[in-house]
Amino acid sequence: MIMNKPYYPNLEAEISKNGIRKKDIADRLGITPRAFSQKMNGETDFWWKEVKVVQNIFPEVPAEKLFDHERS
């Protein structure tokens, strides 16, 4: 099975590092886990209000870093 690189590698890393379930983030965003997965894979875009919610989950990491497409 071929694994694609995460579209938002820094956000993926923060989720993993902090032990947060993606379902819980989806719940906070008011979307389904599938919709969150589509956003994480770059299939659909995050809305600005969703970016702000995610930023509140990881306040120590700038949004520009969380939503960057390059791993830093």
JSON list of N, CA and C in Angstrom, two decimals:
[
{"chain": "A", "resi": 1, "resn": "MET", "atom": "N", "xyz": [0.84, -1.17, 0.00]},
{"chain": "A", "resi": 1, "resn": "MET", "atom": "CA", "xyz": [0.00, 0.00, 0.00]},
{"chain": "A", "resi": 1, "resn": "MET", "atom": "C", "xyz": [0.89, 1.24, 0.00]},
{"chain": "A", "resi": 2, "resn": "ILE", "atom": "N", "xyz": [0.60, 2.17, -0.88]},
{"chain": "A", "resi": 2, "resn": "ILE", "atom": "CA", "xyz": [1.38, 3.40, -0.98]},
{"chain": "A", "resi": 2, "resn": "ILE", "atom": "C", "xyz": [0.79, 4.43, -0.03]},
{"chain": "A", "resi": 3, "resn": "MET", "atom": "N", "xyz": [1.66, 5.01, 0.81]},
{"chain": "A", "resi": 3, "resn": "MET", "atom": "CA", "xyz": [1.21, 6.03, 1.75]},
{"chain": "A", "resi": 3, "resn": "MET", "atom": "C", "xyz": [1.58, 7.40, 1.20]},
{"chain": "A", "resi": 4, "resn": "ASN", "atom": "N", "xyz": [0.60, 8.28, 1.11]},
{"chain": "A", "resi": 4, "resn": "ASN", "atom": "CA", "xyz": [0.87, 9.64, 0.69]},
{"chain": "A", "resi": 4, "resn": "ASN", "atom": "C", "xyz": [1.37, 10.45, 1.88]},
{"chain": "A", "resi": 5, "resn": "LYS", "atom": "N", "xyz": [2.20, 11.44, 1.59]},
{"chain": "A", "resi": 5, "resn": "LYS", "atom": "CA", "xyz": [2.62, 12.35, 2.65]},
{"chain": "A", "resi": 5, "resn": "LYS", "atom": "C", "xyz": [1.41, 13.15, 3.10]},
{"chain": "A", "resi": 6, "resn": "PRO", "atom": "N", "xyz": [1.34, 13.47, 4.38]},
{"chain": "A", "resi": 6, "resn": "PRO", "atom": "CA", "xyz": [0.23, 14.31, 4.83]},
{"chain": "A", "resi": 6, "resn": "PRO", "atom": "C", "xyz": [0.26, 15.67, 4.14]},
{"chain": "A", "resi": 7, "resn": "TYR", "atom": "N", "xyz": [-0.90, 16.20, 3.82]},
{"chain": "A", "resi": 7, "resn": "TYR", "atom": "CA", "xyz": [-1.00, 17.50, 3.18]},
{"chain": "A", "resi": 7, "resn": "TYR", "atom": "C", "xyz": [-0.60, 18.61, 4.15]},
{"chain": "A", "resi": 8, "resn": "TYR", "atom": "N", "xyz": [-0.91, 18.42, 5.43]},
{"chain": "A", "resi": 8, "resn": "TYR", "atom": "CA", "xyz": [-0.53, 19.36, 6.49]},
{"chain": "A", "resi": 8, "resn": "TYR", "atom": "C", "xyz": [0.36, 18.62, 7.49]},
{"chain": "A", "resi": 9, "resn": "PRO", "atom": "N", "xyz": [1.63, 18.39, 7.14]},
{"chain": "A", "resi": 9, "resn": "PRO", "atom": "CA", "xyz": [2.48, 17.54, 7.99]},
{"chain": "A", "resi": 9, "resn": "PRO", "atom": "C", "xyz": [2.69, 18.11, 9.39]},
{"chain": "A", "resi": 10, "resn": "ASN", "atom": "N", "xyz": [2.76, 19.42, 9.54]},
{"chain": "A", "resi": 10, "resn": "ASN", "atom": "CA", "xyz": [2.98, 19.98, 10.88]},
{"chain": "A", "resi": 10, "resn": "ASN", "atom": "C", "xyz": [1.74, 19.80, 11.75]},
{"chain": "A", "resi": 11, "resn": "LEU", "atom": "N", "xyz": [0.57, 19.98, 11.17]},
{"chain": "A", "resi": 11, "resn": "LEU", "atom": "CA", "xyz": [-0.67, 19.76, 11.92]},
{"chain": "A", "resi": 11, "resn": "LEU", "atom": "C", "xyz": [-0.79, 18.29, 12.29]},
{"chain": "A", "resi": 12, "resn": "GLU", "atom": "N", "xyz": [-0.49, 17.42, 11.36]},
{"chain": "A", "resi": 12, "resn": "GLU", "atom": "CA", "xyz": [-0.51, 15.97, 11.62]},
{"chain": "A", "resi": 12, "resn": "GLU", "atom": "C", "xyz": [0.44, 15.64, 12.77]},
{"chain": "A", "resi": 13, "resn": "ALA", "atom": "N", "xyz": [1.62, 16.24, 12.77]},
{"chain": "A", "resi": 13, "resn": "ALA", "atom": "CA", "xyz": [2.60, 15.97, 13.82]},
{"chain": "A", "resi": 13, "resn": "ALA", "atom": "C", "xyz": [2.12, 16.47, 15.19]},
{"chain": "A", "resi": 14, "resn": "GLU", "atom": "N", "xyz": [1.49, 17.65, 15.22]},
{"chain": "A", "resi": 14, "resn": "GLU", "atom": "CA", "xyz": [0.99, 18.19, 16.48]},
{"chain": "A", "resi": 14, "resn": "GLU", "atom": "C", "xyz": [-0.15, 17.33, 17.03]},
{"chain": "A", "resi": 15, "resn": "ILE", "atom": "N", "xyz": [-1.01, 16.85, 16.16]},
{"chain": "A", "resi": 15, "resn": "ILE", "atom": "CA", "xyz": [-2.11, 15.98, 16.59]},
{"chain": "A", "resi": 15, "resn": "ILE", "atom": "C", "xyz": [-1.53, 14.72, 17.23]},
{"chain": "A", "resi": 16, "resn": "SER", "atom": "N", "xyz": [-0.56, 14.13, 16.56]},
{"chain": "A", "resi": 16, "resn": "SER", "atom": "CA", "xyz": [0.07, 12.91, 17.06]},
{"chain": "A", "resi": 16, "resn": "SER", "atom": "C", "xyz": [0.83, 13.17, 18.36]},
{"chain": "A", "resi": 17, "resn": "LYS", "atom": "N", "xyz": [1.63, 14.23, 18.38]},
{"chain": "A", "resi": 17, "resn": "LYS", "atom": "CA", "xyz": [2.46, 14.56, 19.55]},
{"chain": "A", "resi": 17, "resn": "LYS", "atom": "C", "xyz": [1.61, 14.79, 20.80]},
{"chain": "A", "resi": 18, "resn": "ASN", "atom": "N", "xyz": [0.45, 15.41, 20.62]},
{"chain": "A", "resi": 18, "resn": "ASN", "atom": "CA", "xyz": [-0.41, 15.73, 21.75]},
{"chain": "A", "resi": 18, "resn": "ASN", "atom": "C", "xyz": [-1.44, 14.65, 22.05]},
{"chain": "A", "resi": 19, "resn": "GLY", "atom": "N", "xyz": [-1.44, 13.57, 21.28]},
{"chain": "A", "resi": 19, "resn": "GLY", "atom": "CA", "xyz": [-2.35, 12.46, 21.54]},
{"chain": "A", "resi": 19, "resn": "GLY", "atom": "C", "xyz": [-3.83, 12.83, 21.40]},
{"chain": "A", "resi": 20, "resn": "ILE", "atom": "N", "xyz": [-4.11, 13.73, 20.49]},
{"chain": "A", "resi": 20, "resn": "ILE", "atom": "CA", "xyz": [-5.49, 14.16, 20.27]},
{"chain": "A", "resi": 20, "resn": "ILE", "atom": "C", "xyz": [-6.11, 13.32, 19.16]},
{"chain": "A", "resi": 21, "resn": "ARG", "atom": "N", "xyz": [-7.32, 12.88, 19.40]},
{"chain": "A", "resi": 21, "resn": "ARG", "atom": "CA", "xyz": [-8.01, 12.11, 18.37]},
{"chain": "A", "resi": 21, "resn": "ARG", "atom": "C", "xyz": [-8.58, 13.04, 17.31]},
{"chain": "A", "resi": 22, "resn": "LYS", "atom": "N", "xyz": [-8.42, 12.64, 16.05]},
{"chain": "A", "resi": 22, "resn": "LYS", "atom": "CA", "xyz": [-8.94, 13.45, 14.95]},
{"chain": "A", "resi": 22, "resn": "LYS", "atom": "C", "xyz": [-10.46, 13.59, 15.05]},
{"chain": "A", "resi": 23, "resn": "LYS", "atom": "N", "xyz": [-11.12, 12.56, 15.57]},
{"chain": "A", "resi": 23, "resn": "LYS", "atom": "CA", "xyz": [-12.57, 12.64, 15.75]},
{"chain": "A", "resi": 23, "resn": "LYS", "atom": "C", "xyz": [-12.93, 13.78, 16.69]},
{"chain": "A", "resi": 24, "resn": "ASP", "atom": "N", "xyz": [-12.12, 13.97, 17.75]},
{"chain": "A", "resi": 24, "resn": "ASP", "atom": "CA", "xyz": [-12.38, 15.05, 18.70]},
{"chain": "A", "resi": 24, "resn": "ASP", "atom": "C", "xyz": [-12.21, 16.42, 18.05]},
{"chain": "A", "resi": 25, "resn": "ILE", "atom": "N", "xyz": [-11.22, 16.54, 17.17]},
{"chain": "A", "resi": 25, "resn": "ILE", "atom": "CA", "xyz": [-11.05, 17.81, 16.46]},
{"chain": "A", "resi": 25, "resn": "ILE", "atom": "C", "xyz": [-12.24, 18.03, 15.52]},
{"chain": "A", "resi": 26, "resn": "ALA", "atom": "N", "xyz": [-12.64, 16.98, 14.82]},
{"chain": "A", "resi": 26, "resn": "ALA", "atom": "CA", "xyz": [-13.80, 17.09, 13.93]},
{"chain": "A", "resi": 26, "resn": "ALA", "atom": "C", "xyz": [-15.03, 17.54, 14.71]},
{"chain": "A", "resi": 27, "resn": "ASP", "atom": "N", "xyz": [-15.23, 16.97, 15.89]},
{"chain": "A", "resi": 27, "resn": "ASP", "atom": "CA", "xyz": [-16.36, 17.37, 16.73]},
{"chain": "A", "resi": 27, "resn": "ASP", "atom": "C", "xyz": [-16.29, 18.84, 17.09]},
{"chain": "A", "resi": 28, "resn": "ARG", "atom": "N", "xyz": [-15.10, 19.31, 17.45]},
{"chain": "A", "resi": 28, "resn": "ARG", "atom": "CA", "xyz": [-14.94, 20.73, 17.80]},
{"chain": "A", "resi": 28, "resn": "ARG", "atom": "C", "xyz": [-15.20, 21.64, 16.60]},
{"chain": "A", "resi": 29, "resn": "LEU", "atom": "N", "xyz": [-14.92, 21.12, 15.41]},
{"chain": "A", "resi": 29, "resn": "LEU", "atom": "CA", "xyz": [-15.16, 21.90, 14.19]},
{"chain": "A", "resi": 29, "resn": "LEU", "atom": "C", "xyz": [-16.61, 21.81, 13.74]},
{"chain": "A", "resi": 30, "resn": "GLY", "atom": "N", "xyz": [-17.36, 20.85, 14.29]},
{"chain": "A", "resi": 30, "resn": "GLY", "atom": "CA", "xyz": [-18.74, 20.66, 13.89]},
{"chain": "A", "resi": 30, "resn": "GLY", "atom": "C", "xyz": [-18.88, 19.97, 12.55]},
{"chain": "A", "resi": 31, "resn": "ILE", "atom": "N", "xyz": [-17.90, 19.11, 12.23]},
{"chain": "A", "resi": 31, "resn": "ILE", "atom": "CA", "xyz": [-17.93, 18.37, 10.98]},
{"chain": "A", "resi": 31, "resn": "ILE", "atom": "C", "xyz": [-17.72, 16.89, 11.26]},
{"chain": "A", "resi": 32, "resn": "THR", "atom": "N", "xyz": [-17.96, 16.06, 10.27]},
{"chain": "A", "resi": 32, "resn": "THR", "atom": "CA", "xyz": [-17.77, 14.63, 10.43]},
{"chain": "A", "resi": 32, "resn": "THR", "atom": "C", "xyz": [-16.27, 14.29, 10.38]},
{"chain": "A", "resi": 33, "resn": "PRO", "atom": "N", "xyz": [-15.90, 13.15, 10.97]},
{"chain": "A", "resi": 33, "resn": "PRO", "atom": "CA", "xyz": [-14.50, 12.72, 10.85]},
{"chain": "A", "resi": 33, "resn": "PRO", "atom": "C", "xyz": [-14.06, 12.58, 9.38]},
{"chain": "A", "resi": 34, "resn": "ARG", "atom": "N", "xyz": [-14.97, 12.14, 8.53]},
{"chain": "A", "resi": 34, "resn": "ARG", "atom": "CA", "xyz": [-14.64, 12.02, 7.10]},
{"chain": "A", "resi": 34, "resn": "ARG", "atom": "C", "xyz": [-14.34, 13.38, 6.49]},
{"chain": "A", "resi": 35, "resn": "ALA", "atom": "N", "xyz": [-15.16, 14.39, 6.82]},
{"chain": "A", "resi": 35, "resn": "ALA", "atom": "CA", "xyz": [-14.92, 15.74, 6.31]},
{"chain": "A", "resi": 35, "resn": "ALA", "atom": "C", "xyz": [-13.58, 16.27, 6.81]},
{"chain": "A", "resi": 36, "resn": "PHE", "atom": "N", "xyz": [-13.24, 15.97, 8.07]},
{"chain": "A", "resi": 36, "resn": "PHE", "atom": "CA", "xyz": [-11.95, 16.40, 8.61]},
{"chain": "A", "resi": 36, "resn": "PHE", "atom": "C", "xyz": [-10.82, 15.71, 7.86]},
{"chain": "A", "resi": 37, "resn": "SER", "atom": "N", "xyz": [-10.98, 14.44, 7.60]},
{"chain": "A", "resi": 37, "resn": "SER", "atom": "CA", "xyz": [-9.98, 13.69, 6.85]},
{"chain": "A", "resi": 37, "resn": "SER", "atom": "C", "xyz": [-9.77, 14.29, 5.46]},
{"chain": "A", "resi": 38, "resn": "GLN", "atom": "N", "xyz": [-10.85, 14.68, 4.81]},
{"chain": "A", "resi": 38, "resn": "GLN", "atom": "CA", "xyz": [-10.75, 15.29, 3.48]},
{"chain": "A", "resi": 38, "resn": "GLN", "atom": "C", "xyz": [-9.98, 16.62, 3.55]},
{"chain": "A", "resi": 39, "resn": "LYS", "atom": "N", "xyz": [-10.20, 17.37, 4.60]},
{"chain": "A", "resi": 39, "resn": "LYS", "atom": "CA", "xyz": [-9.47, 18.62, 4.79]},
{"chain": "A", "resi": 39, "resn": "LYS", "atom": "C", "xyz": [-7.99, 18.34, 5.05]},
{"chain": "A", "resi": 40, "resn": "MET", "atom": "N", "xyz": [-7.70, 17.35, 5.89]},
{"chain": "A", "resi": 40, "resn": "MET", "atom": "CA", "xyz": [-6.32, 17.01, 6.21]},
{"chain": "A", "resi": 40, "resn": "MET", "atom": "C", "xyz": [-5.57, 16.48, 4.99]},
{"chain": "A", "resi": 41, "resn": "ASN", "atom": "N", "xyz": [-6.29, 15.84, 4.07]},
{"chain": "A", "resi": 41, "resn": "ASN", "atom": "CA", "xyz": [-5.68, 15.31, 2.86]},
{"chain": "A", "resi": 41, "resn": "ASN", "atom": "C", "xyz": [-5.60, 16.33, 1.74]},
{"chain": "A", "resi": 42, "resn": "GLY", "atom": "N", "xyz": [-6.12, 17.54, 1.98]},
{"chain": "A", "resi": 42, "resn": "GLY", "atom": "CA", "xyz": [-6.08, 18.57, 0.95]},
{"chain": "A", "resi": 42, "resn": "GLY", "atom": "C", "xyz": [-7.15, 18.43, -0.11]},
{"chain": "A", "resi": 43, "resn": "GLU", "atom": "N", "xyz": [-8.13, 17.54, 0.12]},
{"chain": "A", "resi": 43, "resn": "GLU", "atom": "CA", "xyz": [-9.22, 17.36, -0.84]},
{"chain": "A", "resi": 43, "resn": "GLU", "atom": "C", "xyz": [-10.21, 18.52, -0.79]},
{"chain": "A", "resi": 44, "resn": "THR", "atom": "N", "xyz": [-10.39, 19.07, 0.41]},
{"chain": "A", "resi": 44, "resn": "THR", "atom": "CA", "xyz": [-11.23, 20.26, 0.60]},
{"chain": "A", "resi": 44, "resn": "THR", "atom": "C", "xyz": [-10.46, 21.24, 1.48]},
{"chain": "A", "resi": 45, "resn": "ASP", "atom": "N", "xyz": [-10.85, 22.48, 1.43]},
{"chain": "A", "resi": 45, "resn": "ASP", "atom": "CA", "xyz": [-10.15, 23.52, 2.19]},
{"chain": "A", "resi": 45, "resn": "ASP", "atom": "C", "xyz": [-10.74, 23.70, 3.58]},
{"chain": "A", "resi": 46, "resn": "PHE", "atom": "N", "xyz": [-9.90, 24.15, 4.49]},
{"chain": "A", "resi": 46, "resn": "PHE", "atom": "CA", "xyz": [-10.37, 24.58, 5.80]},
{"chain": "A", "resi": 46, "resn": "PHE", "atom": "C", "xyz": [-10.97, 25.97, 5.64]},
{"chain": "A", "resi": 47, "resn": "TRP", "atom": "N", "xyz": [-12.09, 26.20, 6.29]},
{"chain": "A", "resi": 47, "resn": "TRP", "atom": "CA", "xyz": [-12.68, 27.54, 6.36]},
{"chain": "A", "resi": 47, "resn": "TRP", "atom": "C", "xyz": [-11.89, 28.33, 7.40]},
{"chain": "A", "resi": 48, "resn": "TRP", "atom": "N", "xyz": [-11.93, 29.66, 7.30]},
{"chain": "A", "resi": 48, "resn": "TRP", "atom": "CA", "xyz": [-11.19, 30.50, 8.23]},
{"chain": "A", "resi": 48, "resn": "TRP", "atom": "C", "xyz": [-11.62, 30.22, 9.68]},
{"chain": "A", "resi": 49, "resn": "LYS", "atom": "N", "xyz": [-12.93, 30.06, 9.91]},
{"chain": "A", "resi": 49, "resn": "LYS", "atom": "CA", "xyz": [-13.38, 29.79, 11.29]},
{"chain": "A", "resi": 49, "resn": "LYS", "atom": "C", "xyz": [-12.83, 28.45, 11.79]},
{"chain": "A", "resi": 50, "resn": "GLU", "atom": "N", "xyz": [-12.63, 27.49, 10.91]},
{"chain": "A", "resi": 50, "resn": "GLU", "atom": "CA", "xyz": [-12.05, 26.20, 11.30]},
{"chain": "A", "resi": 50, "resn": "GLU", "atom": "C", "xyz": [-10.57, 26.35, 11.63]},
{"chain": "A", "resi": 51, "resn": "VAL", "atom": "N", "xyz": [-9.88, 27.19, 10.87]},
{"chain": "A", "resi": 51, "resn": "VAL", "atom": "CA", "xyz": [-8.46, 27.46, 11.16]},
{"chain": "A", "resi": 51, "resn": "VAL", "atom": "C", "xyz": [-8.34, 28.05, 12.56]},
{"chain": "A", "resi": 52, "resn": "LYS", "atom": "N", "xyz": [-9.23, 28.95, 12.90]},
{"chain": "A", "resi": 52, "resn": "LYS", "atom": "CA", "xyz": [-9.18, 29.58, 14.21]},
{"chain": "A", "resi": 52, "resn": "LYS", "atom": "C", "xyz": [-9.45, 28.57, 15.33]},
{"chain": "A", "resi": 53, "resn": "VAL", "atom": "N", "xyz": [-10.37, 27.64, 15.11]},
{"chain": "A", "resi": 53, "resn": "VAL", "atom": "CA", "xyz": [-10.65, 26.61, 16.12]},
{"chain": "A", "resi": 53, "resn": "VAL", "atom": "C", "xyz": [-9.42, 25.72, 16.30]},
{"chain": "A", "resi": 54, "resn": "VAL", "atom": "N", "xyz": [-8.81, 25.30, 15.21]},
{"chain": "A", "resi": 54, "resn": "VAL", "atom": "CA", "xyz": [-7.62, 24.46, 15.29]},
{"chain": "A", "resi": 54, "resn": "VAL", "atom": "C", "xyz": [-6.49, 25.24, 15.98]},
{"chain": "A", "resi": 55, "resn": "GLN", "atom": "N", "xyz": [-6.36, 26.51, 15.67]},
{"chain": "A", "resi": 55, "resn": "GLN", "atom": "CA", "xyz": [-5.34, 27.33, 16.31]},
{"chain": "A", "resi": 55, "resn": "GLN", "atom": "C", "xyz": [-5.56, 27.38, 17.81]},
{"chain": "A", "resi": 56, "resn": "ASN", "atom": "N", "xyz": [-6.81, 27.40, 18.26]},
{"chain": "A", "resi": 56, "resn": "ASN", "atom": "CA", "xyz": [-7.10, 27.41, 19.70]},
{"chain": "A", "resi": 56, "resn": "ASN", "atom": "C", "xyz": [-6.74, 26.08, 20.36]},
{"chain": "A", "resi": 57, "resn": "ILE", "atom": "N", "xyz": [-6.74, 25.00, 19.60]},
{"chain": "A", "resi": 57, "resn": "ILE", "atom": "CA", "xyz": [-6.35, 23.69, 20.14]},
{"chain": "A", "resi": 57, "resn": "ILE", "atom": "C", "xyz": [-4.84, 23.63, 20.34]},
{"chain": "A", "resi": 58, "resn": "PHE", "atom": "N", "xyz": [-4.10, 24.30, 19.46]},
{"chain": "A", "resi": 58, "resn": "PHE", "atom": "CA", "xyz": [-2.63, 24.32, 19.51]},
{"chain": "A", "resi": 58, "resn": "PHE", "atom": "C", "xyz": [-2.14, 25.76, 19.58]},
{"chain": "A", "resi": 59, "resn": "PRO", "atom": "N", "xyz": [-2.43, 26.48, 20.66]},
{"chain": "A", "resi": 59, "resn": "PRO", "atom": "CA", "xyz": [-2.12, 27.91, 20.72]},
{"chain": "A", "resi": 59, "resn": "PRO", "atom": "C", "xyz": [-0.62, 28.24, 20.68]},
{"chain": "A", "resi": 60, "resn": "GLU", "atom": "N", "xyz": [0.22, 27.26, 21.00]},
{"chain": "A", "resi": 60, "resn": "GLU", "atom": "CA", "xyz": [1.66, 27.52, 21.00]},
{"chain": "A", "resi": 60, "resn": "GLU", "atom": "C", "xyz": [2.28, 27.45, 19.61]},
{"chain": "A", "resi": 61, "resn": "VAL", "atom": "N", "xyz": [1.50, 27.00, 18.62]},
{"chain": "A", "resi": 61, "resn": "VAL", "atom": "CA", "xyz": [2.03, 26.86, 17.26]},
{"chain": "A", "resi": 61, "resn": "VAL", "atom": "C", "xyz": [1.30, 27.85, 16.34]},
{"chain": "A", "resi": 62, "resn": "PRO", "atom": "N", "xyz": [2.06, 28.69, 15.63]},
{"chain": "A", "resi": 62, "resn": "PRO", "atom": "CA", "xyz": [1.42, 29.65, 14.73]},
{"chain": "A", "resi": 62, "resn": "PRO", "atom": "C", "xyz": [0.61, 28.93, 13.63]},
{"chain": "A", "resi": 63, "resn": "ALA", "atom": "N", "xyz": [-0.51, 29.53, 13.27]},
{"chain": "A", "resi": 63, "resn": "ALA", "atom": "CA", "xyz": [-1.37, 28.94, 12.23]},
{"chain": "A", "resi": 63, "resn": "ALA", "atom": "C", "xyz": [-0.60, 28.76, 10.93]},
{"chain": "A", "resi": 64, "resn": "GLU", "atom": "N", "xyz": [0.31, 29.69, 10.64]},
{"chain": "A", "resi": 64, "resn": "GLU", "atom": "CA", "xyz": [1.10, 29.60, 9.40]},
{"chain": "A", "resi": 64, "resn": "GLU", "atom": "C", "xyz": [1.92, 28.30, 9.38]},
{"chain": "A", "resi": 65, "resn": "LYS", "atom": "N", "xyz": [2.38, 27.89, 10.55]},
{"chain": "A", "resi": 65, "resn": "LYS", "atom": "CA", "xyz": [3.16, 26.64, 10.62]},
{"chain": "A", "resi": 65, "resn": "LYS", "atom": "C", "xyz": [2.23, 25.43, 10.57]},
{"chain": "A", "resi": 66, "resn": "LEU", "atom": "N", "xyz": [1.12, 25.49, 11.32]},
{"chain": "A", "resi": 66, "resn": "LEU", "atom": "CA", "xyz": [0.19, 24.35, 11.34]},
{"chain": "A", "resi": 66, "resn": "LEU", "atom": "C", "xyz": [-0.32, 24.01, 9.95]},
{"chain": "A", "resi": 67, "resn": "PHE", "atom": "N", "xyz": [-0.63, 25.06, 9.17]},
{"chain": "A", "resi": 67, "resn": "PHE", "atom": "CA", "xyz": [-1.26, 24.84, 7.87]},
{"chain": "A", "resi": 67, "resn": "PHE", "atom": "C", "xyz": [-0.31, 24.96, 6.70]},
{"chain": "A", "resi": 68, "resn": "ASP", "atom": "N", "xyz": [1.00, 24.89, 6.99]},
{"chain": "A", "resi": 68, "resn": "ASP", "atom": "CA", "xyz": [1.99, 24.89, 5.93]},
{"chain": "A", "resi": 68, "resn": "ASP", "atom": "C", "xyz": [2.01, 23.51, 5.27]},
{"chain": "A", "resi": 69, "resn": "HIS", "atom": "N", "xyz": [2.32, 23.49, 4.01]},
{"chain": "A", "resi": 69, "resn": "HIS", "atom": "CA", "xyz": [2.36, 22.22, 3.27]},
{"chain": "A", "resi": 69, "resn": "HIS", "atom": "C", "xyz": [3.73, 21.56, 3.31]},
{"chain": "A", "resi": 70, "resn": "GLU", "atom": "N", "xyz": [4.70, 22.24, 3.89]},
{"chain": "A", "resi": 70, "resn": "GLU", "atom": "CA", "xyz": [6.05, 21.70, 3.99]},
{"chain": "A", "resi": 70, "resn": "GLU", "atom": "C", "xyz": [6.32, 21.36, 5.45]},
{"chain": "A", "resi": 71, "resn": "ARG", "atom": "N", "xyz": [7.00, 20.28, 5.69]},
{"chain": "A", "resi": 71, "resn": "ARG", "atom": "CA", "xyz": [7.39, 19.92, 7.06]},
{"chain": "A", "resi": 71, "resn": "ARG", "atom": "C", "xyz": [8.52, 20.84, 7.48]},
{"chain": "A", "resi": 72, "resn": "SER", "atom": "N", "xyz": [8.38, 21.41, 8.70]},
{"chain": "A", "resi": 72, "resn": "SER", "atom": "CA", "xyz": [9.47, 22.28, 9.19]},
{"chain": "A", "resi": 72, "resn": "SER", "atom": "C", "xyz": [9.89, 21.85, 10.58]}
]
